[in-house]
Short mmCIF file of C-alpha atoms in Angstrom, two decimals:
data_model
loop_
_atom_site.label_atom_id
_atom_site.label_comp_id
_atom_site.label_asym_id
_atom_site.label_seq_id
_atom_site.Cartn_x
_atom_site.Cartn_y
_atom_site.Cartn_z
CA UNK A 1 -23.47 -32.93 7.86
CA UNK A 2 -22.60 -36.26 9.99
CA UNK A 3 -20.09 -37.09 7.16
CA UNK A 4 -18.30 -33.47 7.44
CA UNK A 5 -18.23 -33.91 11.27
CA UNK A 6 -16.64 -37.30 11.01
CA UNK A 7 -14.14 -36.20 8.48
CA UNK A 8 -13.23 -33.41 10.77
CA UNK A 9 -12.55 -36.11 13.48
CA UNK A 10 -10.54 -38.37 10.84
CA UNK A 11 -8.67 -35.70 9.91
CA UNK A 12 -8.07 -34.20 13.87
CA UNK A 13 -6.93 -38.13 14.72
CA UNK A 14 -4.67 -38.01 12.19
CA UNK A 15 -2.79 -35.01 12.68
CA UNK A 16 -1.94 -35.73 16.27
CA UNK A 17 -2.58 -32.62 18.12
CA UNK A 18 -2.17 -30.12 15.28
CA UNK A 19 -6.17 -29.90 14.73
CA UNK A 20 -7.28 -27.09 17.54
CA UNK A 21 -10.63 -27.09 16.63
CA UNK A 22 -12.91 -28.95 13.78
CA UNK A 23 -16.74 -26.71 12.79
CA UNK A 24 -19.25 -27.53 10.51
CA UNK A 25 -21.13 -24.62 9.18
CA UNK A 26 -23.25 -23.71 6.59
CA UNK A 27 -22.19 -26.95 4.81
CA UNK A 28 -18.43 -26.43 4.99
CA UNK A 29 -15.81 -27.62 7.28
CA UNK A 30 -13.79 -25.62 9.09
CA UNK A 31 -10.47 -26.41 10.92
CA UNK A 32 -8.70 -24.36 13.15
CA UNK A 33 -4.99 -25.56 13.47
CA UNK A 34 -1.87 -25.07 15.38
CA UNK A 35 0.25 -22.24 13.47
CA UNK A 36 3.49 -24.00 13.52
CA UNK A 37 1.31 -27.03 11.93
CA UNK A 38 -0.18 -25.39 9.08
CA UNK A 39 2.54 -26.31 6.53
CA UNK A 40 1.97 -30.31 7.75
CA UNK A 41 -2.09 -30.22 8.06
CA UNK A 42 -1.96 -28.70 4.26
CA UNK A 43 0.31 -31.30 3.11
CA UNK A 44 -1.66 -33.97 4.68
CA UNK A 45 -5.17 -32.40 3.59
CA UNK A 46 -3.37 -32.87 -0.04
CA UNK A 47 -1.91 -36.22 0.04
CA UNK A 48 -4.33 -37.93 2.67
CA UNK A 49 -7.61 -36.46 2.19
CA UNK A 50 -7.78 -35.80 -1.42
CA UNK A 51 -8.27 -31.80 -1.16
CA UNK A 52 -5.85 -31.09 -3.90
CA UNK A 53 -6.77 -27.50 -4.97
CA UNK A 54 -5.99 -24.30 -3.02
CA UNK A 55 -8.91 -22.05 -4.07
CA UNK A 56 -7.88 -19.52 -1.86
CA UNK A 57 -5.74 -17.79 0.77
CA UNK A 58 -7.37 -14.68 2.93
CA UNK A 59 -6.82 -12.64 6.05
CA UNK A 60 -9.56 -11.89 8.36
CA UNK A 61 -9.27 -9.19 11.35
CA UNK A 62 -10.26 -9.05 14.81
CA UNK A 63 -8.35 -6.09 16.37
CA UNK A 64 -9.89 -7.06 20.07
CA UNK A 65 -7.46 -10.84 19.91
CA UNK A 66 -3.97 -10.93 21.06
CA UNK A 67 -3.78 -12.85 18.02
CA UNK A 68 -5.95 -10.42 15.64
CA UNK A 69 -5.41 -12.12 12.49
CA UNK A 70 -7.01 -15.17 10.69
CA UNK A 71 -5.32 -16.85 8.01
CA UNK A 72 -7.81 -18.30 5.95
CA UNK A 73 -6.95 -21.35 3.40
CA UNK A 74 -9.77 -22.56 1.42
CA UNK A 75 -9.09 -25.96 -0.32
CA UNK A 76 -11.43 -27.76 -2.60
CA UNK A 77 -11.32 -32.01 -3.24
CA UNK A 78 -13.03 -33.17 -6.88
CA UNK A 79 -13.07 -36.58 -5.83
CA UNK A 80 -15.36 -36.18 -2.61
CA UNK A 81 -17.12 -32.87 -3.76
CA UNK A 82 -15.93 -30.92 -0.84
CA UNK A 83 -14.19 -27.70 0.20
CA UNK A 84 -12.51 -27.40 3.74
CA UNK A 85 -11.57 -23.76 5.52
CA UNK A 86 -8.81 -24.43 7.71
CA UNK A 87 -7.17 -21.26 9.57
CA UNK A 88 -4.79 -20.45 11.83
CA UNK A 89 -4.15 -17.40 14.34
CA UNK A 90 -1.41 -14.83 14.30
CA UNK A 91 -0.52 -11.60 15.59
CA UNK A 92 1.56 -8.78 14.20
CA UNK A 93 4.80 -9.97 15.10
CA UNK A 94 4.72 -13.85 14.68
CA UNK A 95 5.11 -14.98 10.76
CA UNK A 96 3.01 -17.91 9.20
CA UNK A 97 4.78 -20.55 7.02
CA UNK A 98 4.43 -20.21 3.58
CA UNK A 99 2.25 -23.23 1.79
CA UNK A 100 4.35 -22.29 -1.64
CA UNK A 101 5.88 -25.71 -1.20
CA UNK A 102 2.33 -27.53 -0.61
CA UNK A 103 0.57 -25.46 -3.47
CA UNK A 104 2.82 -23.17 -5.49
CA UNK A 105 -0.33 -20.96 -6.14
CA UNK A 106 0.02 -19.88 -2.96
CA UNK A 107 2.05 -17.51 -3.70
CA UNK A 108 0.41 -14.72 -4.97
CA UNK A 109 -2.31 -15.12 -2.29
CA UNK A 110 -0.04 -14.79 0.44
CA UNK A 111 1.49 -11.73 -1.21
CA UNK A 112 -1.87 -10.27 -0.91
CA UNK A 113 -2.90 -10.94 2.20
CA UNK A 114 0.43 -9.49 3.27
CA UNK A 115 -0.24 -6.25 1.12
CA UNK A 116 -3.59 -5.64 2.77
CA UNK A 117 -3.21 -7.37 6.02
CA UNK A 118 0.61 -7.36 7.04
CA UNK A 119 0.58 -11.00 7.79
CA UNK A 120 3.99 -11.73 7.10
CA UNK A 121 4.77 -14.86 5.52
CA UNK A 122 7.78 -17.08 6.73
CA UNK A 123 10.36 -18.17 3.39
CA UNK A 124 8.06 -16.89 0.70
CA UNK A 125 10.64 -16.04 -2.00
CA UNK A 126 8.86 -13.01 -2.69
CA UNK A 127 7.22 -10.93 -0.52
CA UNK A 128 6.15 -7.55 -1.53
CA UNK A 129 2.87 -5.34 -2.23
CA UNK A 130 1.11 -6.50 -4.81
CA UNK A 131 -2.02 -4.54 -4.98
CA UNK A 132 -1.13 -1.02 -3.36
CA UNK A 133 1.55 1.06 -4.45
CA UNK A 134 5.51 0.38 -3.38
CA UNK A 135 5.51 3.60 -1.14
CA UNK A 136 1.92 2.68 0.26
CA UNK A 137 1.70 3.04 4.19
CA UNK A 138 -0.30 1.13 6.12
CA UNK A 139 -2.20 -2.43 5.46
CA UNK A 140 -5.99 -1.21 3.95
CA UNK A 141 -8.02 -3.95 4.99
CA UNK A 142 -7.44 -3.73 8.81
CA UNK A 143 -9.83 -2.32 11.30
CA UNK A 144 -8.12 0.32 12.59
CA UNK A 145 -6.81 1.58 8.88
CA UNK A 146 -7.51 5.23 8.99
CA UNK A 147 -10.47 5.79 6.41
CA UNK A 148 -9.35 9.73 6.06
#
């Protein structure tokens, strides 16, 4: 756990600023970045730290924020047997930059996360539902999604 804190505060030193806030829990570290950083933190988290895989991309909802929406990257290094969670905070309005040009599998996770969130994704080449219908209304996996 000492070795996950101090990698937090490598990586926070490095990254001048962009680092918000650095978390160690259940194992895992968790950094919580600047949103106009995110496309610099992942490329430095890929060529400086070794995390080279994007496992996944996810949205996560608090409907009580002014900024009610996590975006969720989890990354994974096989060199130092870790995984990292680093997210940033948006709103409704404000887009996140896309991470296709970090780890082109990004792609389809952002595309979901905009289907069922409505995170919108700043210069993804492709934007569009992917798991609801074309006509669907509405973003299912938010809080205040009508269940009837």
């Amino acid at each position: 756990m000492n070795d996950l804190v101090a990698l937090g505060a490598q990586i926070a030193a490095a990254l001048n600023g962009a680092v918000k806030a650095s978390k160690v829990a259940v194992d895992e570290l968790t950094l919580t970045v600047e949103l106009g950083s995110i496309t610099r933190v992942l490329t430095a988290l890929r060529d400086d730290f070794e995390f080279k895989i994007l496992i996944d991309v996810c949205g996560v909802d608090y409907p009580a924020r002014e900024k009610r929406f996590d975006v969720v990257y989890h990354l994974l290094s096989l060199t130092k047997n870790l995984r990292i969670r680093v997210k940033v905070e948006t709103d409704e309005a404000t887009p996140v930059a896309s991470a296709i040009s970090v780890f082109p599998s990004a792609g389809w996770y952002e595309r979901e996360t905009f289907d069922l969130y409505g995170v919108v994704f700043a210069d993804h080449p492709d934007l569009r539902r992917i798991l609801t219908d074309c006509g669907f209304d509405g973003h299912p996996l938010r809080k205040d999604f009508p269940l009837t």
